[in-house]
Amino acid sequence: DADVTQTPRNRITKTGKRIMLECSQTKGHDRMYWYRQDPGLGLRLIYYSFDVKDINKGEISDGYSVSRQAQAKFSLSLESAIPNQTALYFCATAWDRGTEAFFGQGTRLTVV
Amino acid sequence: AQKVTQAQTEISVVEKEDVTLDCVYETRDTTYYLFWYKQPPSGELVFLIRRNSFDEQNEISGRYSWNFQKSTSSFNFTITASQVVDSAVYFCALSDRDTGNQFYFGTGTSLTVIP
């Protein structure tokens, strides 16, 4: 089983719908991240959390919210999906400052 | 300002050629960390290497090598004798206190190795 698991792997949703992407990890890491990847733009940070009580906005948080339900779970919500939120979304974890990030398999989200 | 610049958007090489992927970073911190990741066509992100700012020693791992030069703020990645399996998008990333110890990624370099 993967150490960082994202569900769903693929999702098509309609404009205006609320959608939640889930991430769970078995690595025991405190730090968790949500990124989105768009062609030519690389990975951009949406939100990050350094522990259950610590949530921080990233570069592109508008239109998104997150919930850190437990050390192992970090969910990303799109309150009212719009087409330009069509992207590949990655969850990641890291053990400590300066250590490498481990990524989930990604969720391909299409908003029509 | 772009903290990590990968100026090469796409590179194509013929199998067995050597190829260098460039990464230039920007930070005011004296302590920072640099990373390379590989994203093959299957889409997952695979960690390749981590380097901290106090260790400028170059590293070699099989056909892969990395050249870290603080004087030019560069952390370049060379693949020797490239193979078709090296075809992927490669990302360079930076983590420092300026970014709240987040990971700041470059826009990636898409490498195609032609058989």
mmCIF file of C-alpha atoms in Angstrom:
data_model
loop_
_atom_site.group_PDB
_atom_site.id
_atom_site.type_symbol
_atom_site.label_atom_id
_atom_site.label_comp_id
_atom_site.label_asym_id
_atom_site.label_seq_id
_atom_site.Cartn_x
_atom_site.Cartn_y
_atom_site.Cartn_z
ATOM 1 C CA ASP A 1 0.000 0.000 0.000
ATOM 2 C CA ALA A 2 1.127 3.523 -0.736
ATOM 3 C CA ASP A 3 2.461 5.605 2.160
ATOM 4 C CA VAL A 4 0.504 8.647 0.960
ATOM 5 C CA THR A 5 -2.905 7.843 -0.448
ATOM 6 C CA GLN A 6 -5.166 10.221 -2.309
ATOM 7 C CA THR A 7 -8.823 9.633 -3.075
ATOM 8 C CA PRO A 8 -10.324 9.832 -5.575
ATOM 9 C CA ARG A 9 -7.692 9.339 -8.265
ATOM 10 C CA ASN A 10 -9.870 10.846 -10.947
ATOM 11 C CA ARG A 11 -12.962 13.006 -10.688
ATOM 12 C CA ILE A 12 -15.163 14.896 -13.066
ATOM 13 C CA THR A 13 -17.481 17.424 -11.494
ATOM 14 C CA LYS A 14 -19.746 20.225 -12.609
ATOM 15 C CA THR A 15 -19.227 23.929 -12.128
ATOM 16 C CA GLY A 16 -20.609 25.095 -8.807
ATOM 17 C CA LYS A 17 -20.414 21.736 -7.070
ATOM 18 C CA ARG A 18 -18.596 21.219 -3.802
ATOM 19 C CA ILE A 19 -15.921 18.582 -3.917
ATOM 20 C CA MET A 20 -13.507 17.140 -1.394
ATOM 21 C CA LEU A 21 -10.178 15.519 -2.117
ATOM 22 C CA GLU A 22 -8.816 13.345 0.630
ATOM 23 C CA CYS A 23 -5.300 12.482 1.655
ATOM 24 C CA SER A 24 -4.135 9.998 4.236
ATOM 25 C CA GLN A 25 -0.628 8.953 5.178
ATOM 26 C CA THR A 26 1.000 6.164 7.124
ATOM 27 C CA LYS A 27 4.431 7.774 7.367
ATOM 28 C CA GLY A 28 3.763 9.432 10.718
ATOM 29 C CA HIS A 29 4.774 12.834 9.389
ATOM 30 C CA ASP A 30 3.454 16.035 10.935
ATOM 31 C CA ARG A 31 3.867 18.166 7.820
ATOM 32 C CA MET A 32 1.317 17.861 5.051
ATOM 33 C CA TYR A 33 0.808 19.852 1.857
ATOM 34 C CA TRP A 34 -1.608 20.274 -1.031
ATOM 35 C CA TYR A 35 -0.242 21.267 -4.428
ATOM 36 C CA ARG A 36 -1.799 21.669 -7.815
ATOM 37 C CA GLN A 37 0.018 21.051 -11.055
ATOM 38 C CA ASP A 38 -0.829 22.806 -14.289
ATOM 39 C CA PRO A 39 1.075 22.378 -17.567
ATOM 40 C CA GLY A 40 3.958 24.826 -17.767
ATOM 41 C CA LEU A 41 3.401 26.136 -14.246
ATOM 42 C CA GLY A 42 4.959 23.398 -12.186
ATOM 43 C CA LEU A 43 3.598 22.654 -8.724
ATOM 44 C CA ARG A 44 2.017 25.469 -6.788
ATOM 45 C CA LEU A 45 1.210 25.310 -3.094
ATOM 46 C CA ILE A 46 -2.433 25.606 -2.056
ATOM 47 C CA TYR A 47 -2.300 24.942 1.706
ATOM 48 C CA TYR A 48 0.052 23.385 4.181
ATOM 49 C CA SER A 49 -0.098 22.167 7.743
ATOM 50 C CA PHE A 50 2.741 21.544 10.165
ATOM 51 C CA ASP A 51 0.529 19.865 12.748
ATOM 52 C CA VAL A 52 -3.135 19.289 13.491
ATOM 53 C CA LYS A 53 -3.644 22.792 14.891
ATOM 54 C CA ASP A 54 -1.550 24.581 12.294
ATOM 55 C CA ILE A 55 -3.027 25.448 8.887
ATOM 56 C CA ASN A 56 -1.415 27.914 6.501
ATOM 57 C CA LYS A 57 -2.366 29.370 3.162
ATOM 58 C CA GLY A 58 -0.074 28.820 0.252
ATOM 59 C CA GLU A 59 0.454 30.730 -2.929
ATOM 60 C CA ILE A 60 -2.946 29.945 -4.489
ATOM 61 C CA SER A 61 -5.437 29.316 -1.670
ATOM 62 C CA ASP A 62 -8.362 31.330 -3.065
ATOM 63 C CA GLY A 63 -11.306 29.065 -3.815
ATOM 64 C CA TYR A 64 -9.978 26.246 -1.634
ATOM 65 C CA SER A 65 -10.239 25.221 2.003
ATOM 66 C CA VAL A 66 -8.635 22.445 4.008
ATOM 67 C CA SER A 67 -9.230 20.365 7.077
ATOM 68 C CA ARG A 68 -6.619 18.520 9.110
ATOM 69 C CA GLN A 69 -8.739 15.911 10.835
ATOM 70 C CA ALA A 70 -5.820 14.036 12.370
ATOM 71 C CA GLN A 71 -2.085 13.785 11.954
ATOM 72 C CA ALA A 72 -2.663 11.289 9.174
ATOM 73 C CA LYS A 73 -5.464 13.035 7.288
ATOM 74 C CA PHE A 74 -5.532 16.281 5.334
ATOM 75 C CA SER A 75 -8.504 17.081 3.093
ATOM 76 C CA LEU A 76 -8.824 19.717 0.406
ATOM 77 C CA SER A 77 -12.213 21.172 -0.502
ATOM 78 C CA LEU A 78 -13.360 23.188 -3.450
ATOM 79 C CA GLU A 79 -16.431 24.976 -2.141
ATOM 80 C CA SER A 80 -17.811 25.882 -5.559
ATOM 81 C CA ALA A 81 -15.754 24.335 -8.321
ATOM 82 C CA ILE A 82 -14.931 26.352 -11.427
ATOM 83 C CA PRO A 83 -13.381 25.180 -14.705
ATOM 84 C CA ASN A 84 -10.010 26.811 -14.082
ATOM 85 C CA GLN A 85 -9.600 24.538 -11.071
ATOM 86 C CA THR A 86 -9.188 21.668 -13.519
ATOM 87 C CA ALA A 87 -5.732 20.352 -12.659
ATOM 88 C CA LEU A 88 -3.700 17.538 -11.172
ATOM 89 C CA TYR A 89 -3.692 17.765 -7.384
ATOM 90 C CA PHE A 90 -1.003 16.314 -5.169
ATOM 91 C CA CYS A 91 -0.868 15.730 -1.459
ATOM 92 C CA ALA A 92 2.557 15.493 0.150
ATOM 93 C CA THR A 93 4.066 14.846 3.556
ATOM 94 C CA ALA A 94 7.426 15.632 5.122
ATOM 95 C CA TRP A 95 9.034 14.594 8.385
ATOM 96 C CA ASP A 96 10.746 17.832 9.355
ATOM 97 C CA ARG A 97 12.134 21.111 8.100
ATOM 98 C CA GLY A 98 14.530 20.509 5.250
ATOM 99 C CA THR A 99 13.590 16.893 4.675
ATOM 100 C CA GLU A 100 12.212 15.659 1.411
ATOM 101 C CA ALA A 101 8.520 15.536 0.618
ATOM 102 C CA PHE A 102 6.733 12.307 -0.220
ATOM 103 C CA PHE A 103 3.885 12.627 -2.668
ATOM 104 C CA GLY A 104 0.634 10.816 -3.215
ATOM 105 C CA GLN A 105 -0.284 9.450 -6.628
ATOM 106 C CA GLY A 106 -2.255 12.557 -7.509
ATOM 107 C CA THR A 107 -5.919 13.323 -8.184
ATOM 108 C CA ARG A 108 -6.884 14.402 -11.664
ATOM 109 C CA LEU A 109 -9.810 16.779 -11.299
ATOM 110 C CA THR A 110 -11.857 18.032 -14.217
ATOM 111 C CA VAL A 111 -14.472 20.732 -13.706
ATOM 112 C CA VAL A 112 -16.964 20.986 -16.578
ATOM 113 C CA ALA B 1 9.931 36.803 -7.763
ATOM 114 C CA GLN B 2 10.640 33.338 -9.052
ATOM 115 C CA LYS B 3 12.526 31.478 -6.356
ATOM 116 C CA VAL B 4 13.412 28.515 -8.565
ATOM 117 C CA THR B 5 14.048 28.898 -12.273
ATOM 118 C CA GLN B 6 14.288 26.037 -14.698
ATOM 119 C CA ALA B 7 14.858 27.858 -17.946
ATOM 120 C CA GLN B 8 14.810 24.739 -20.102
ATOM 121 C CA THR B 9 11.180 23.903 -20.770
ATOM 122 C CA GLU B 10 11.801 20.924 -23.049
ATOM 123 C CA ILE B 11 14.923 19.000 -23.993
ATOM 124 C CA SER B 12 15.310 16.153 -26.464
ATOM 125 C CA VAL B 13 18.387 13.980 -26.668
ATOM 126 C CA VAL B 14 19.286 10.800 -28.441
ATOM 127 C CA GLU B 15 19.800 7.762 -26.282
ATOM 128 C CA LYS B 16 23.304 7.465 -24.759
ATOM 129 C CA GLU B 17 23.899 11.200 -24.927
ATOM 130 C CA ASP B 18 24.635 13.125 -21.747
ATOM 131 C CA VAL B 19 22.205 15.848 -20.717
ATOM 132 C CA THR B 20 22.291 18.548 -18.066
ATOM 133 C CA LEU B 21 19.179 20.069 -16.547
ATOM 134 C CA ASP B 22 19.674 23.525 -15.117
ATOM 135 C CA CYS B 23 18.250 24.893 -11.885
ATOM 136 C CA VAL B 24 18.853 28.395 -10.538
ATOM 137 C CA TYR B 25 17.452 29.398 -7.179
ATOM 138 C CA GLU B 26 17.001 32.562 -5.182
ATOM 139 C CA THR B 27 17.029 32.906 -1.415
ATOM 140 C CA ARG B 28 18.253 35.272 1.277
ATOM 141 C CA ASP B 29 18.579 32.522 3.837
ATOM 142 C CA THR B 30 21.930 31.027 4.710
ATOM 143 C CA THR B 31 20.257 27.722 5.549
ATOM 144 C CA TYR B 32 18.199 26.179 2.799
ATOM 145 C CA TYR B 33 17.575 22.893 1.073
ATOM 146 C CA LEU B 34 17.425 21.910 -2.572
ATOM 147 C CA PHE B 35 15.715 18.941 -4.138
ATOM 148 C CA TRP B 36 15.221 17.222 -7.464
ATOM 149 C CA TYR B 37 12.138 15.200 -8.332
ATOM 150 C CA LYS B 38 11.291 13.084 -11.356
ATOM 151 C CA GLN B 39 7.789 12.806 -12.793
ATOM 152 C CA PRO B 40 7.589 9.970 -15.329
ATOM 153 C CA PRO B 41 4.684 9.717 -17.777
ATOM 154 C CA SER B 42 2.734 7.720 -15.200
ATOM 155 C CA GLY B 43 2.455 10.930 -13.184
ATOM 156 C CA GLU B 44 3.870 10.156 -9.752
ATOM 157 C CA LEU B 45 6.569 12.365 -8.233
ATOM 158 C CA VAL B 46 9.743 10.528 -7.343
ATOM 159 C CA PHE B 47 12.316 12.032 -5.000
ATOM 160 C CA LEU B 48 15.861 11.962 -6.393
ATOM 161 C CA ILE B 49 18.118 14.012 -4.143
ATOM 162 C CA ARG B 50 18.262 16.475 -1.278
ATOM 163 C CA ARG B 51 21.125 18.888 -0.618
ATOM 164 C CA ASN B 52 21.529 21.395 2.207
ATOM 165 C CA SER B 53 23.203 24.755 1.769
ATOM 166 C CA PHE B 54 26.239 23.796 3.832
ATOM 167 C CA ASP B 55 27.176 20.853 1.695
ATOM 168 C CA GLU B 56 28.557 21.874 -1.677
ATOM 169 C CA GLN B 57 30.043 18.510 -2.391
ATOM 170 C CA ASN B 58 28.891 17.184 -5.726
ATOM 171 C CA GLU B 59 27.101 13.875 -5.706
ATOM 172 C CA ILE B 60 27.028 10.968 -8.096
ATOM 173 C CA SER B 61 24.515 8.165 -8.058
ATOM 174 C CA GLY B 62 24.938 5.769 -10.929
ATOM 175 C CA ARG B 63 24.290 7.693 -14.139
ATOM 176 C CA TYR B 64 22.988 10.695 -12.193
ATOM 177 C CA SER B 65 25.130 13.497 -10.847
ATOM 178 C CA TRP B 66 24.425 16.846 -9.265
ATOM 179 C CA ASN B 67 26.529 19.985 -9.262
ATOM 180 C CA PHE B 68 25.762 22.469 -6.483
ATOM 181 C CA GLN B 69 27.408 25.879 -6.788
ATOM 182 C CA LYS B 70 26.461 28.524 -4.235
ATOM 183 C CA SER B 71 28.482 31.166 -6.084
ATOM 184 C CA THR B 72 26.069 30.962 -9.011
ATOM 185 C CA SER B 73 23.007 29.812 -7.013
ATOM 186 C CA SER B 74 22.728 26.751 -9.186
ATOM 187 C CA PHE B 75 21.962 23.112 -8.582
ATOM 188 C CA ASN B 76 22.280 21.355 -11.906
ATOM 189 C CA PHE B 77 21.465 17.757 -12.680
ATOM 190 C CA THR B 78 23.335 15.657 -15.240
ATOM 191 C CA ILE B 79 22.267 12.335 -16.666
ATOM 192 C CA THR B 80 25.103 10.421 -18.280
ATOM 193 C CA ALA B 81 24.430 7.987 -21.103
ATOM 194 C CA SER B 82 20.735 8.761 -21.143
ATOM 195 C CA GLN B 83 18.171 6.006 -21.568
ATOM 196 C CA VAL B 84 14.587 6.003 -22.766
ATOM 197 C CA VAL B 85 13.453 5.372 -19.177
ATOM 198 C CA ASP B 86 14.890 8.756 -18.252
ATOM 199 C CA SER B 87 12.132 10.442 -20.273
ATOM 200 C CA ALA B 88 10.171 12.433 -17.711
ATOM 201 C CA VAL B 89 9.549 15.880 -16.315
ATOM 202 C CA TYR B 90 12.164 16.887 -13.772
ATOM 203 C CA PHE B 91 11.491 19.427 -11.053
ATOM 204 C CA CYS B 92 13.930 21.336 -8.914
ATOM 205 C CA ALA B 93 12.654 22.616 -5.563
ATOM 206 C CA LEU B 94 13.799 24.894 -2.733
ATOM 207 C CA SER B 95 12.876 24.990 0.930
ATOM 208 C CA ASP B 96 13.991 27.859 3.163
ATOM 209 C CA ARG B 97 12.716 30.007 6.014
ATOM 210 C CA ASP B 98 11.560 32.729 3.616
ATOM 211 C CA THR B 99 9.013 30.293 2.264
ATOM 212 C CA GLY B 100 8.004 29.108 5.720
ATOM 213 C CA ASN B 101 9.861 25.888 5.056
ATOM 214 C CA GLN B 102 7.460 25.051 2.272
ATOM 215 C CA PHE B 103 8.681 23.506 -0.943
ATOM 216 C CA TYR B 104 8.918 25.954 -3.807
ATOM 217 C CA PHE B 105 9.073 24.217 -7.182
ATOM 218 C CA GLY B 106 10.409 25.298 -10.532
ATOM 219 C CA THR B 107 8.242 24.932 -13.605
ATOM 220 C CA GLY B 108 9.982 21.723 -14.624
ATOM 221 C CA THR B 109 12.012 20.496 -17.578
ATOM 222 C CA SER B 110 10.488 17.895 -19.856
ATOM 223 C CA LEU B 111 13.174 15.490 -21.041
ATOM 224 C CA THR B 112 12.597 13.201 -23.997
ATOM 225 C CA VAL B 113 15.170 10.552 -24.771
ATOM 226 C CA ILE B 114 14.870 9.331 -28.337
ATOM 227 C CA PRO B 115 15.855 5.718 -28.972
#
